[in-house]
Short mmCIF file of C-alpha atoms in Angstrom, two decimals:
data_model
loop_
_atom_site.label_atom_id
_atom_site.label_comp_id
_atom_site.label_asym_id
_atom_site.label_seq_id
_atom_site.Cartn_x
_atom_site.Cartn_y
_atom_site.Cartn_z
CA MET R 1 188.54 58.05 124.74
CA GLN R 2 190.91 55.59 122.87
CA VAL R 3 193.84 56.82 120.54
CA TRP R 4 195.73 55.14 118.12
CA VAL R 5 199.03 57.16 116.35
CA ASN R 6 201.01 55.97 113.48
CA GLY R 7 200.63 52.30 114.65
CA ARG R 8 200.41 51.99 118.34
CA ILE R 9 198.02 53.00 121.07
CA VAL R 10 198.86 55.75 123.21
CA GLY R 11 197.29 57.77 126.15
CA ALA R 12 194.78 60.48 125.40
CA ASP R 13 197.22 62.84 127.28
CA GLU R 14 200.25 61.61 126.10
CA PRO R 15 202.50 63.47 123.46
CA SER R 16 202.50 61.68 120.25
CA VAL R 17 201.94 64.36 117.30
CA ARG R 18 204.92 66.65 116.07
CA ALA R 19 204.54 70.32 116.97
CA LEU R 20 205.36 71.05 113.26
CA ASP R 21 203.00 68.61 111.88
CA HIS R 22 201.53 70.26 108.99
CA GLY R 23 198.00 69.25 110.24
CA VAL R 24 198.54 71.35 113.29
CA THR R 25 200.28 74.56 111.95
CA VAL R 26 198.18 74.99 108.93
CA GLY R 27 195.26 72.37 109.10
CA ASP R 28 196.68 70.42 106.05
CA GLY R 29 194.76 66.89 106.40
CA ALA R 30 191.83 64.81 105.91
CA PHE R 31 189.22 63.22 108.10
CA GLU R 32 186.30 60.97 108.32
CA THR R 33 184.38 60.36 111.09
CA CYS R 34 182.10 56.74 111.58
CA LYS R 35 179.51 55.70 113.89
CA ILE R 36 180.30 53.27 116.58
CA VAL R 37 177.25 50.72 117.26
CA ASP R 38 178.11 47.66 119.48
CA GLY R 39 181.66 48.07 119.21
CA GLU R 40 181.79 48.31 115.35
CA ALA R 41 182.21 50.99 113.00
CA PHE R 42 179.69 51.62 110.53
CA ALA R 43 180.13 52.19 106.63
CA MET R 44 183.90 51.97 106.69
CA THR R 45 184.39 51.13 103.26
CA ARG R 46 182.64 54.01 102.10
CA HIS R 47 184.12 56.37 104.41
CA LEU R 48 187.97 55.10 103.28
CA ARG R 49 186.56 55.68 99.57
CA ARG R 50 185.73 59.14 100.66
CA LEU R 51 188.94 59.80 102.59
CA GLY R 52 190.99 58.77 99.43
CA ARG R 53 188.90 61.30 97.57
CA THR R 54 189.61 64.03 100.15
CA LEU R 55 193.40 63.02 100.04
CA SER R 56 193.74 63.16 96.14
CA GLY R 57 192.00 66.30 96.31
CA LEU R 58 194.38 68.08 98.54
CA GLY R 59 197.45 66.45 96.78
CA LEU R 60 198.53 64.09 99.52
CA PRO R 61 199.30 60.34 99.02
CA PRO R 62 197.01 57.76 99.56
CA ILE R 63 196.93 55.95 102.89
CA ASP R 64 196.83 52.21 102.95
CA ASP R 65 192.93 51.36 103.71
CA ALA R 66 194.23 48.06 105.63
CA LEU R 67 196.57 50.02 107.90
CA VAL R 68 193.24 52.05 108.80
CA ARG R 69 191.18 49.39 109.51
CA GLU R 70 193.76 47.72 111.48
CA GLY R 71 194.12 50.90 113.54
CA VAL R 72 190.21 51.32 113.93
CA LYS R 73 190.25 47.31 115.08
CA GLU R 74 192.67 47.85 117.92
CA VAL R 75 191.28 51.22 118.96
CA LEU R 76 187.72 49.59 119.53
CA ALA R 77 189.28 46.51 121.20
CA THR R 78 190.86 48.69 123.70
CA GLY R 79 188.92 49.40 127.01
CA ASP R 80 185.28 48.77 127.29
CA GLN R 81 183.07 48.26 124.16
CA ILE R 82 181.42 51.34 122.95
CA ALA R 83 177.62 50.87 122.86
CA PHE R 84 177.43 53.97 120.71
CA GLY R 85 179.71 56.59 119.67
CA ARG R 86 182.35 57.43 117.34
CA VAL R 87 185.53 56.82 115.71
CA ARG R 88 187.74 59.55 113.92
CA ILE R 89 190.28 58.83 111.29
CA THR R 90 192.65 61.87 110.92
CA VAL R 91 195.58 62.07 108.03
CA THR R 92 197.80 64.87 108.16
CA GLY R 93 200.52 65.73 105.59
CA GLY R 94 203.04 64.96 108.36
CA ALA R 95 206.03 67.22 109.50
CA GLY R 96 205.97 70.24 107.62
CA PRO R 97 207.46 74.07 107.41
CA LEU R 98 205.84 76.77 109.34
CA SER R 99 204.33 77.75 106.22
CA SER R 100 201.84 76.16 103.31
CA ASP R 101 204.77 74.65 101.48
CA ARG R 102 205.23 70.85 102.19
CA HIS R 103 208.12 68.67 103.12
CA ASP R 104 208.31 65.31 101.42
CA SER R 105 207.27 63.34 104.89
CA PRO R 106 205.23 60.37 105.72
CA PRO R 107 201.78 61.02 106.95
CA THR R 108 200.25 61.28 110.17
CA VAL R 109 197.30 58.78 110.89
CA ILE R 110 195.27 59.33 114.19
CA ILE R 111 192.63 57.15 115.19
CA ALA R 112 190.38 58.07 118.16
CA SER R 113 187.12 56.71 119.62
CA THR R 114 184.69 57.98 122.12
CA PRO R 115 181.35 57.01 123.44
CA SER R 116 178.58 59.51 122.95
CA LYS R 117 174.88 59.59 123.24
CA PRO R 118 172.26 59.32 120.42
CA HIS R 119 170.77 62.45 119.39
CA ASP R 120 167.35 63.28 119.89
CA PRO R 121 164.79 62.34 117.28
CA SER R 122 164.59 66.26 116.29
CA ALA R 123 166.69 69.46 116.37
CA ALA R 124 166.84 73.14 116.29
CA VAL R 125 168.67 74.73 113.76
CA VAL R 126 169.81 78.22 112.55
CA THR R 127 170.73 80.04 109.49
CA VAL R 128 174.09 81.95 109.44
CA PRO R 129 175.32 84.99 107.40
CA TRP R 130 178.40 83.18 106.38
CA VAL R 131 178.58 81.08 103.03
CA ARG R 132 180.14 77.97 101.48
CA ASN R 133 182.24 78.85 98.40
CA GLU R 134 181.17 76.15 95.62
CA ARG R 135 184.33 77.18 93.95
CA ALA R 136 186.91 77.01 96.54
CA ALA R 137 189.61 74.52 96.11
CA THR R 138 188.45 72.57 99.09
CA ALA R 139 184.91 72.30 98.10
CA GLY R 140 183.07 68.91 98.78
CA LEU R 141 186.21 67.68 100.65
CA LYS R 142 186.44 66.80 104.32
CA THR R 143 189.47 68.60 105.55
CA THR R 144 190.89 69.26 109.14
CA SER R 145 190.66 72.98 108.18
CA TYR R 146 187.38 73.53 110.06
CA ALA R 147 187.72 77.10 111.81
CA GLU R 148 184.60 78.48 109.53
CA ASN R 149 182.78 75.44 110.71
CA VAL R 150 183.47 76.29 114.48
CA ILE R 151 182.41 79.75 114.23
CA ALA R 152 179.33 78.54 112.72
CA ILE R 153 178.35 76.08 115.15
CA THR R 154 179.34 78.22 118.00
CA HIS R 155 176.96 80.95 117.07
CA ALA R 156 174.39 78.46 116.54
CA ASN R 157 174.80 77.12 120.01
CA SER R 158 174.85 80.48 121.61
CA ARG R 159 171.39 80.52 120.28
CA GLY R 160 170.27 77.42 121.57
CA ALA R 161 170.72 75.55 118.53
CA ALA R 162 172.29 72.11 117.38
CA GLU R 163 173.55 72.98 113.71
CA ALA R 164 173.99 75.99 111.67
CA LEU R 165 172.75 75.91 107.80
CA LEU R 166 174.55 77.57 105.06
CA ALA R 167 173.99 78.98 102.01
CA ASN R 168 176.47 79.18 98.94
CA THR R 169 177.99 82.22 97.25
CA ARG R 170 175.09 81.74 94.96
CA GLY R 171 172.44 81.82 97.64
CA GLU R 172 171.45 78.46 97.00
CA LEU R 173 170.82 75.72 100.16
CA CYS R 174 174.30 73.99 100.73
CA GLU R 175 174.49 72.14 103.94
CA GLY R 176 175.16 72.31 107.62
CA THR R 177 178.46 72.94 109.51
CA ALA R 178 178.54 68.99 110.05
CA SER R 179 175.71 67.55 108.09
CA ASN R 180 173.76 67.60 105.03
CA VAL R 181 170.22 69.12 104.72
CA PHE R 182 167.24 67.78 102.90
CA VAL R 183 163.84 69.36 102.68
CA VAL R 184 160.14 68.27 101.96
CA THR R 185 158.24 70.38 99.72
CA ASP R 186 154.88 69.11 97.59
CA GLY R 187 155.82 65.61 99.43
CA VAL R 188 158.92 65.38 97.77
CA LEU R 189 162.44 65.16 99.53
CA ARG R 190 164.89 67.13 98.14
CA THR R 191 168.39 67.78 98.85
CA PRO R 192 170.88 69.94 97.40
CA PRO R 193 173.33 68.57 94.62
CA LEU R 194 177.07 68.15 94.92
CA GLU R 195 177.47 71.06 92.59
CA SER R 196 175.91 73.29 95.37
CA GLY R 197 179.46 72.79 97.34
CA CYS R 198 178.21 70.37 99.69
CA LEU R 199 180.17 67.42 101.15
CA ALA R 200 179.07 64.09 99.88
CA GLY R 201 178.30 62.88 102.96
CA ILE R 202 177.84 58.97 103.87
CA THR R 203 174.49 59.36 105.30
CA ARG R 204 173.21 61.50 102.71
CA GLU R 205 173.92 58.81 100.14
CA LEU R 206 172.86 56.09 101.83
CA ALA R 207 169.61 58.02 103.02
CA ILE R 208 169.12 58.66 99.13
CA GLU R 209 169.48 55.29 98.13
CA TRP R 210 167.54 53.36 100.68
CA CYS R 211 164.82 56.07 100.23
CA ARG R 212 164.54 55.61 96.69
CA ASP R 213 164.67 52.19 97.04
CA ALA R 214 161.83 52.03 99.34
CA GLY R 215 159.43 54.21 97.09
CA ILE R 216 160.10 57.53 98.10
CA GLU R 217 161.13 60.45 95.74
CA VAL R 218 164.22 61.70 96.28
CA VAL R 219 165.43 65.05 94.16
CA GLU R 220 168.71 66.21 94.03
CA GLU R 221 168.10 69.83 92.86
CA THR R 222 169.18 73.64 93.30
CA MET R 223 167.21 75.55 95.70
CA PRO R 224 166.90 78.92 97.00
CA PHE R 225 168.42 79.00 100.70
CA ASP R 226 164.90 80.77 101.58
CA VAL R 227 163.13 77.24 100.85
CA LEU R 228 163.69 77.10 104.76
CA ASP R 229 161.23 79.45 105.17
CA THR R 230 158.46 77.47 103.54
CA ALA R 231 159.56 73.81 103.51
CA ASP R 232 157.26 71.49 104.91
CA GLU R 233 159.92 69.13 106.83
CA VAL R 234 163.52 69.90 107.11
CA ILE R 235 166.08 67.13 107.75
CA ILE R 236 169.76 66.91 108.58
CA THR R 237 171.80 63.82 108.14
CA ASN R 238 175.15 62.93 109.24
CA SER R 239 176.98 59.98 110.67
CA SER R 240 176.00 60.36 114.26
CA ARG R 241 172.62 61.56 113.89
CA ASP R 242 171.67 59.49 111.07
CA VAL R 243 168.49 61.14 109.56
CA GLN R 244 167.07 63.70 112.08
CA GLY R 245 164.27 66.04 111.85
CA VAL R 246 164.17 69.78 112.35
CA HIS R 247 161.48 71.48 114.56
CA LEU R 248 162.94 74.93 114.81
CA VAL R 249 164.69 76.99 112.04
CA ASP R 250 165.62 80.02 113.36
CA ASP R 251 162.21 81.45 114.91
CA ARG R 252 160.01 79.03 112.56
CA ARG R 253 158.63 75.90 114.21
CA LEU R 254 157.73 72.90 112.62
CA ASP R 255 155.78 69.73 113.14
CA ALA R 256 159.03 67.42 113.57
CA PRO R 257 159.52 64.70 112.78
CA GLY R 258 157.23 64.81 109.83
CA PRO R 259 155.33 62.21 107.87
CA VAL R 260 158.11 61.81 105.31
CA THR R 261 161.05 62.24 107.84
CA ARG R 262 159.21 59.68 109.90
CA ARG R 263 158.94 57.30 106.95
CA ALA R 264 162.91 58.22 105.90
CA VAL R 265 163.76 56.95 109.69
CA GLU R 266 162.27 53.89 109.55
CA ILE R 267 163.44 52.82 105.82
CA TRP R 268 167.04 53.75 107.27
CA ARG R 269 166.69 51.43 110.39
CA THR R 270 165.25 48.56 108.63
CA ALA R 271 168.11 49.00 105.99
CA GLU R 272 170.81 49.26 108.33
CA ALA R 273 169.56 46.47 110.18
CA ASP R 274 169.16 44.39 107.02
CA LEU R 275 172.27 45.35 105.46
CA GLY R 276 174.88 45.67 108.46
CA MET R 277 177.48 47.76 109.46
CA ASP R 278 179.35 47.74 106.10
CA PRO R 279 176.52 48.57 103.63
#
């Protein structure tokens, strides 16, 4: 793992963030995770755009995109080239008090990279009893306050699943802990709208664009959570999974990847190859 903090490469075990950093004490921060392919970060422009939206939503000052890009460049140039992995960009509120109040402090910027293995063609998921609050102040923001997700994914992992899917407070299909969700019914690819409280995933965004361009009908619409009980296909997407089929939802088995999923994966791979690393 390579780490860059506030302008310099540091050892992964080297103390480099203040104990009273507001990101540490109250989770006051934003982050983005980009896929790495052959030493390059994927879709940086879109990720930086969403990082700016999250910082604005949190009431934190914007960060210089050029600084972040330079940090990513330095991290990816340090050590062996990463064939496949991820780079995480974290921006916190900087030094703060032991409360939710903020000091007028410069932000802390942390960039870290690590290699990983590509995901399998399909995954098992479970539904969980906890919900997303679509009316929360942080709805749709990618913040470092991830305790709810930790609880849900730990629950999923303990049951042999790779992801947990959540409803919102209205009982509508929303998202996974670290993924967006699509379903196929009547041959149509459907995904919850952003109004459901789900994150505006970069992979979600590109999958919708690219699939529509290729002639697949993609609909953003409100769906009941129990659509998972009857959907012909279920798909989860995120920056490391790309487009991944689901072969098990709780105890319900599906033939995965199904035909629409396979077509979406094919479209993804073709568009990514054609458009490059910053589509």
